[in-house]
C-alpha cells in the first residue's frame, strides 16, 4: 500500500489565490521527489467543535479558513527518500517561496494507507 503525508492549517480567507499558487508549486516539487499525487482542499464546511475540531486544532482566527492537503507516495520508503532529498536541497525552499499561511499552526503527519475504495 502507498503512504500519505497529511496537513491541516489555517490560511487567510482572502488568500485563496496565493494558497493555490503555492500549492501548485509544492505539488510540482513533491512529484519531482517521487510523490504520485498531491491534493489540496480549501475549507467550506468546517464546523467549530466543543471539544476538538479542525478550526480549534489550527487555532483558526476569524479571517481565516482551514486548508487540508495530502501527498501520496508509492511507499513509505519512497516517502522517506523524497523527504531526505527535500531536506538536503536548499533550492527547494526558493522554488516554493514563502508559505501563504502560518506554518507554526500547521498540523502534519505520515500515515500508512490501510484501505482504499
mmCIF file with all atom_site columns, C-alpha atoms in Angstrom:
data_model
loop_
_atom_site.group_PDB
_atom_site.id
_atom_site.type_symbol
_atom_site.label_atom_id
_atom_site.label_alt_id
_atom_site.label_comp_id
_atom_site.label_asym_id
_atom_site.label_entity_id
_atom_site.label_seq_id
_atom_site.pdbx_PDB_ins_code
_atom_site.Cartn_x
_atom_site.Cartn_y
_atom_site.Cartn_z
_atom_site.occupancy
_atom_site.B_iso_or_equiv
_atom_site.pdbx_formal_charge
_atom_site.auth_seq_id
_atom_site.auth_comp_id
_atom_site.auth_asym_id
_atom_site.auth_atom_id
_atom_site.pdbx_PDB_model_num
ATOM 1   C CA . UNK A 1 1   ? 0.000   0.000  0.000  1.00 0.00 ? 1   UNK A CA 1
ATOM 2   C CA . UNK A 1 2   ? 1.008   3.605  -0.523 1.00 0.00 ? 2   UNK A CA 1
ATOM 3   C CA . UNK A 1 3   ? 1.981   6.124  2.131  1.00 0.00 ? 3   UNK A CA 1
ATOM 4   C CA . UNK A 1 4   ? 0.323   9.504  2.756  1.00 0.00 ? 4   UNK A CA 1
ATOM 5   C CA . UNK A 1 5   ? 1.549   12.740 4.317  1.00 0.00 ? 5   UNK A CA 1
ATOM 6   C CA . UNK A 1 6   ? -1.373  14.838 5.548  1.00 0.00 ? 6   UNK A CA 1
ATOM 7   C CA . UNK A 1 7   ? -1.517  18.507 6.534  1.00 0.00 ? 7   UNK A CA 1
ATOM 8   C CA . UNK A 1 8   ? -4.083  20.833 8.078  1.00 0.00 ? 8   UNK A CA 1
ATOM 9   C CA . UNK A 1 9   ? -3.501  24.583 8.509  1.00 0.00 ? 9   UNK A CA 1
ATOM 10  C CA . UNK A 1 10  ? -5.296  27.938 8.675  1.00 0.00 ? 10  UNK A CA 1
ATOM 11  C CA . UNK A 1 11  ? -4.915  30.283 5.712  1.00 0.00 ? 11  UNK A CA 1
ATOM 12  C CA . UNK A 1 12  ? -6.105  33.881 5.260  1.00 0.00 ? 12  UNK A CA 1
ATOM 13  C CA . UNK A 1 13  ? -9.664  33.843 3.886  1.00 0.00 ? 13  UNK A CA 1
ATOM 14  C CA . UNK A 1 14  ? -8.708  36.444 1.276  1.00 0.00 ? 14  UNK A CA 1
ATOM 15  C CA . UNK A 1 15  ? -5.611  34.455 0.250  1.00 0.00 ? 15  UNK A CA 1
ATOM 16  C CA . UNK A 1 16  ? -7.104  31.642 -1.823 1.00 0.00 ? 16  UNK A CA 1
ATOM 17  C CA . UNK A 1 17  ? -5.226  32.596 -4.997 1.00 0.00 ? 17  UNK A CA 1
ATOM 18  C CA . UNK A 1 18  ? -1.898  32.852 -3.148 1.00 0.00 ? 18  UNK A CA 1
ATOM 19  C CA . UNK A 1 19  ? -2.549  29.498 -1.476 1.00 0.00 ? 19  UNK A CA 1
ATOM 20  C CA . UNK A 1 20  ? -3.401  27.863 -4.802 1.00 0.00 ? 20  UNK A CA 1
ATOM 21  C CA . UNK A 1 21  ? -0.215  29.197 -6.424 1.00 0.00 ? 21  UNK A CA 1
ATOM 22  C CA . UNK A 1 22  ? 1.853   27.883 -3.508 1.00 0.00 ? 22  UNK A CA 1
ATOM 23  C CA . UNK A 1 23  ? 0.042   24.513 -3.609 1.00 0.00 ? 23  UNK A CA 1
ATOM 24  C CA . UNK A 1 24  ? 0.774   24.151 -7.321 1.00 0.00 ? 24  UNK A CA 1
ATOM 25  C CA . UNK A 1 25  ? 4.486   24.830 -6.752 1.00 0.00 ? 25  UNK A CA 1
ATOM 26  C CA . UNK A 1 26  ? 4.522   22.370 -3.840 1.00 0.00 ? 26  UNK A CA 1
ATOM 27  C CA . UNK A 1 27  ? 2.815   19.699 -5.966 1.00 0.00 ? 27  UNK A CA 1
ATOM 28  C CA . UNK A 1 28  ? 5.498   20.076 -8.643 1.00 0.00 ? 28  UNK A CA 1
ATOM 29  C CA . UNK A 1 29  ? 8.214   19.714 -6.009 1.00 0.00 ? 29  UNK A CA 1
ATOM 30  C CA . UNK A 1 30  ? 6.688   16.664 -4.335 1.00 0.00 ? 30  UNK A CA 1
ATOM 31  C CA . UNK A 1 31  ? 6.023   14.928 -7.656 1.00 0.00 ? 31  UNK A CA 1
ATOM 32  C CA . UNK A 1 32  ? 9.638   15.588 -8.685 1.00 0.00 ? 32  UNK A CA 1
ATOM 33  C CA . UNK A 1 33  ? 10.651  13.818 -5.459 1.00 0.00 ? 33  UNK A CA 1
ATOM 34  C CA . UNK A 1 34  ? 8.545   10.729 -6.204 1.00 0.00 ? 34  UNK A CA 1
ATOM 35  C CA . UNK A 1 35  ? 5.024   11.534 -4.979 1.00 0.00 ? 35  UNK A CA 1
ATOM 36  C CA . UNK A 1 36  ? 2.242   10.024 -7.077 1.00 0.00 ? 36  UNK A CA 1
ATOM 37  C CA . UNK A 1 37  ? -0.409  12.640 -6.295 1.00 0.00 ? 37  UNK A CA 1
ATOM 38  C CA . UNK A 1 38  ? -0.972  15.819 -4.304 1.00 0.00 ? 38  UNK A CA 1
ATOM 39  C CA . UNK A 1 39  ? -4.413  17.079 -3.249 1.00 0.00 ? 39  UNK A CA 1
ATOM 40  C CA . UNK A 1 40  ? -5.175  20.487 -1.725 1.00 0.00 ? 40  UNK A CA 1
ATOM 41  C CA . UNK A 1 41  ? -8.553  21.500 -0.329 1.00 0.00 ? 41  UNK A CA 1
ATOM 42  C CA . UNK A 1 42  ? -9.994  24.882 0.708  1.00 0.00 ? 42  UNK A CA 1
ATOM 43  C CA . UNK A 1 43  ? -12.356 24.632 3.684  1.00 0.00 ? 43  UNK A CA 1
ATOM 44  C CA . UNK A 1 44  ? -16.034 25.424 3.183  1.00 0.00 ? 44  UNK A CA 1
ATOM 45  C CA . UNK A 1 45  ? -17.997 23.350 5.693  1.00 0.00 ? 45  UNK A CA 1
ATOM 46  C CA . UNK A 1 46  ? -15.599 23.067 8.627  1.00 0.00 ? 46  UNK A CA 1
ATOM 47  C CA . UNK A 1 47  ? -17.571 23.454 11.856 1.00 0.00 ? 47  UNK A CA 1
ATOM 48  C CA . UNK A 1 48  ? -16.216 24.595 15.197 1.00 0.00 ? 48  UNK A CA 1
ATOM 49  C CA . UNK A 1 49  ? -16.239 21.885 17.831 1.00 0.00 ? 49  UNK A CA 1
ATOM 50  C CA . UNK A 1 50  ? -16.929 21.822 21.531 1.00 0.00 ? 50  UNK A CA 1
ATOM 51  C CA . UNK A 1 51  ? -14.024 19.549 22.480 1.00 0.00 ? 51  UNK A CA 1
ATOM 52  C CA . UNK A 1 52  ? -11.917 19.382 19.316 1.00 0.00 ? 52  UNK A CA 1
ATOM 53  C CA . UNK A 1 53  ? -12.184 20.313 15.647 1.00 0.00 ? 53  UNK A CA 1
ATOM 54  C CA . UNK A 1 54  ? -10.087 21.335 12.668 1.00 0.00 ? 54  UNK A CA 1
ATOM 55  C CA . UNK A 1 55  ? -10.564 25.059 13.478 1.00 0.00 ? 55  UNK A CA 1
ATOM 56  C CA . UNK A 1 56  ? -9.560  24.507 17.094 1.00 0.00 ? 56  UNK A CA 1
ATOM 57  C CA . UNK A 1 57  ? -6.581  22.365 16.154 1.00 0.00 ? 57  UNK A CA 1
ATOM 58  C CA . UNK A 1 58  ? -5.067  25.059 13.908 1.00 0.00 ? 58  UNK A CA 1
ATOM 59  C CA . UNK A 1 59  ? -6.215  27.936 16.151 1.00 0.00 ? 59  UNK A CA 1
ATOM 60  C CA . UNK A 1 60  ? -8.179  29.408 13.248 1.00 0.00 ? 60  UNK A CA 1
ATOM 61  C CA . UNK A 1 61  ? -8.824  33.123 13.511 1.00 0.00 ? 61  UNK A CA 1
ATOM 62  C CA . UNK A 1 62  ? -11.983 34.897 12.350 1.00 0.00 ? 62  UNK A CA 1
ATOM 63  C CA . UNK A 1 63  ? -10.494 35.938 8.991  1.00 0.00 ? 63  UNK A CA 1
ATOM 64  C CA . UNK A 1 64  ? -9.074  32.502 8.152  1.00 0.00 ? 64  UNK A CA 1
ATOM 65  C CA . UNK A 1 65  ? -10.197 29.229 6.600  1.00 0.00 ? 65  UNK A CA 1
ATOM 66  C CA . UNK A 1 66  ? -8.994  25.687 7.222  1.00 0.00 ? 66  UNK A CA 1
ATOM 67  C CA . UNK A 1 67  ? -6.960  24.096 4.435  1.00 0.00 ? 67  UNK A CA 1
ATOM 68  C CA . UNK A 1 68  ? -6.401  20.372 4.162  1.00 0.00 ? 68  UNK A CA 1
ATOM 69  C CA . UNK A 1 69  ? -3.992  18.571 1.877  1.00 0.00 ? 69  UNK A CA 1
ATOM 70  C CA . UNK A 1 70  ? -2.220  15.296 1.371  1.00 0.00 ? 70  UNK A CA 1
ATOM 71  C CA . UNK A 1 71  ? 0.652   13.901 -0.619 1.00 0.00 ? 71  UNK A CA 1
ATOM 72  C CA . UNK A 1 72  ? 0.523   10.270 -1.717 1.00 0.00 ? 72  UNK A CA 1
ATOM 73  C CA . UNK A 1 73  ? 3.715   8.272  -2.198 1.00 0.00 ? 73  UNK A CA 1
ATOM 74  C CA . UNK A 1 74  ? 4.167   4.772  -3.663 1.00 0.00 ? 74  UNK A CA 1
ATOM 75  C CA . UNK A 1 75  ? 5.574   3.542  -0.318 1.00 0.00 ? 75  UNK A CA 1
ATOM 76  C CA . UNK A 1 76  ? 6.994   4.736  2.989  1.00 0.00 ? 76  UNK A CA 1
ATOM 77  C CA . UNK A 1 77  ? 10.475  4.091  1.600  1.00 0.00 ? 77  UNK A CA 1
ATOM 78  C CA . UNK A 1 78  ? 9.750   6.371  -1.382 1.00 0.00 ? 78  UNK A CA 1
ATOM 79  C CA . UNK A 1 79  ? 8.368   8.998  1.000  1.00 0.00 ? 79  UNK A CA 1
ATOM 80  C CA . UNK A 1 80  ? 11.415  8.830  3.270  1.00 0.00 ? 80  UNK A CA 1
ATOM 81  C CA . UNK A 1 81  ? 13.759  9.131  0.268  1.00 0.00 ? 81  UNK A CA 1
ATOM 82  C CA . UNK A 1 82  ? 11.730  12.050 -1.109 1.00 0.00 ? 82  UNK A CA 1
ATOM 83  C CA . UNK A 1 83  ? 11.763  13.900 2.195  1.00 0.00 ? 83  UNK A CA 1
ATOM 84  C CA . UNK A 1 84  ? 15.507  13.318 2.537  1.00 0.00 ? 84  UNK A CA 1
ATOM 85  C CA . UNK A 1 85  ? 16.055  14.960 -0.866 1.00 0.00 ? 85  UNK A CA 1
ATOM 86  C CA . UNK A 1 86  ? 13.684  17.767 0.167  1.00 0.00 ? 86  UNK A CA 1
ATOM 87  C CA . UNK A 1 87  ? 15.599  18.455 3.376  1.00 0.00 ? 87  UNK A CA 1
ATOM 88  C CA . UNK A 1 88  ? 19.017  18.230 1.678  1.00 0.00 ? 88  UNK A CA 1
ATOM 89  C CA . UNK A 1 89  ? 18.210  20.635 -1.179 1.00 0.00 ? 89  UNK A CA 1
ATOM 90  C CA . UNK A 1 90  ? 18.055  24.302 -0.076 1.00 0.00 ? 90  UNK A CA 1
ATOM 91  C CA . UNK A 1 91  ? 16.945  25.367 -3.574 1.00 0.00 ? 91  UNK A CA 1
ATOM 92  C CA . UNK A 1 92  ? 13.561  23.720 -2.924 1.00 0.00 ? 92  UNK A CA 1
ATOM 93  C CA . UNK A 1 93  ? 12.695  26.418 -0.392 1.00 0.00 ? 93  UNK A CA 1
ATOM 94  C CA . UNK A 1 94  ? 13.497  29.053 -3.019 1.00 0.00 ? 94  UNK A CA 1
ATOM 95  C CA . UNK A 1 95  ? 11.246  27.249 -5.527 1.00 0.00 ? 95  UNK A CA 1
ATOM 96  C CA . UNK A 1 96  ? 8.396   27.088 -3.039 1.00 0.00 ? 96  UNK A CA 1
ATOM 97  C CA . UNK A 1 97  ? 8.626   30.656 -1.802 1.00 0.00 ? 97  UNK A CA 1
ATOM 98  C CA . UNK A 1 98  ? 7.014   31.915 1.375  1.00 0.00 ? 98  UNK A CA 1
ATOM 99  C CA . UNK A 1 99  ? 4.142   29.872 2.789  1.00 0.00 ? 99  UNK A CA 1
ATOM 100 C CA . UNK A 1 100 ? 0.841   31.781 2.494  1.00 0.00 ? 100 UNK A CA 1
ATOM 101 C CA . UNK A 1 101 ? -0.240  30.582 5.940  1.00 0.00 ? 101 UNK A CA 1
ATOM 102 C CA . UNK A 1 102 ? 1.163   30.358 9.470  1.00 0.00 ? 102 UNK A CA 1
ATOM 103 C CA . UNK A 1 103 ? 3.328   27.245 9.430  1.00 0.00 ? 103 UNK A CA 1
ATOM 104 C CA . UNK A 1 104 ? 3.592   27.299 13.231 1.00 0.00 ? 104 UNK A CA 1
ATOM 105 C CA . UNK A 1 105 ? -0.090  26.326 13.434 1.00 0.00 ? 105 UNK A CA 1
ATOM 106 C CA . UNK A 1 106 ? 0.168   23.617 10.775 1.00 0.00 ? 106 UNK A CA 1
ATOM 107 C CA . UNK A 1 107 ? -0.538  20.033 11.803 1.00 0.00 ? 107 UNK A CA 1
ATOM 108 C CA . UNK A 1 108 ? 1.015   17.256 9.744  1.00 0.00 ? 108 UNK A CA 1
ATOM 109 C CA . UNK A 1 109 ? 1.885   13.608 9.857  1.00 0.00 ? 109 UNK A CA 1
ATOM 110 C CA . UNK A 1 110 ? 2.643   10.486 7.860  1.00 0.00 ? 110 UNK A CA 1
ATOM 111 C CA . UNK A 1 111 ? 0.136   7.688  7.520  1.00 0.00 ? 111 UNK A CA 1
ATOM 112 C CA . UNK A 1 112 ? 0.250   4.106  6.292  1.00 0.00 ? 112 UNK A CA 1
ATOM 113 C CA . UNK A 1 113 ? -2.604  3.621  3.861  1.00 0.00 ? 113 UNK A CA 1
ATOM 114 C CA . UNK A 1 114 ? -4.509  0.531  5.003  1.00 0.00 ? 114 UNK A CA 1
ATOM 115 C CA . UNK A 1 115 ? -7.634  0.705  2.830  1.00 0.00 ? 115 UNK A CA 1
ATOM 116 C CA . UNK A 1 116 ? -8.868  2.406  -0.314 1.00 0.00 ? 116 UNK A CA 1
ATOM 117 C CA . UNK A 1 117 ? -12.142 2.116  -2.179 1.00 0.00 ? 117 UNK A CA 1
#
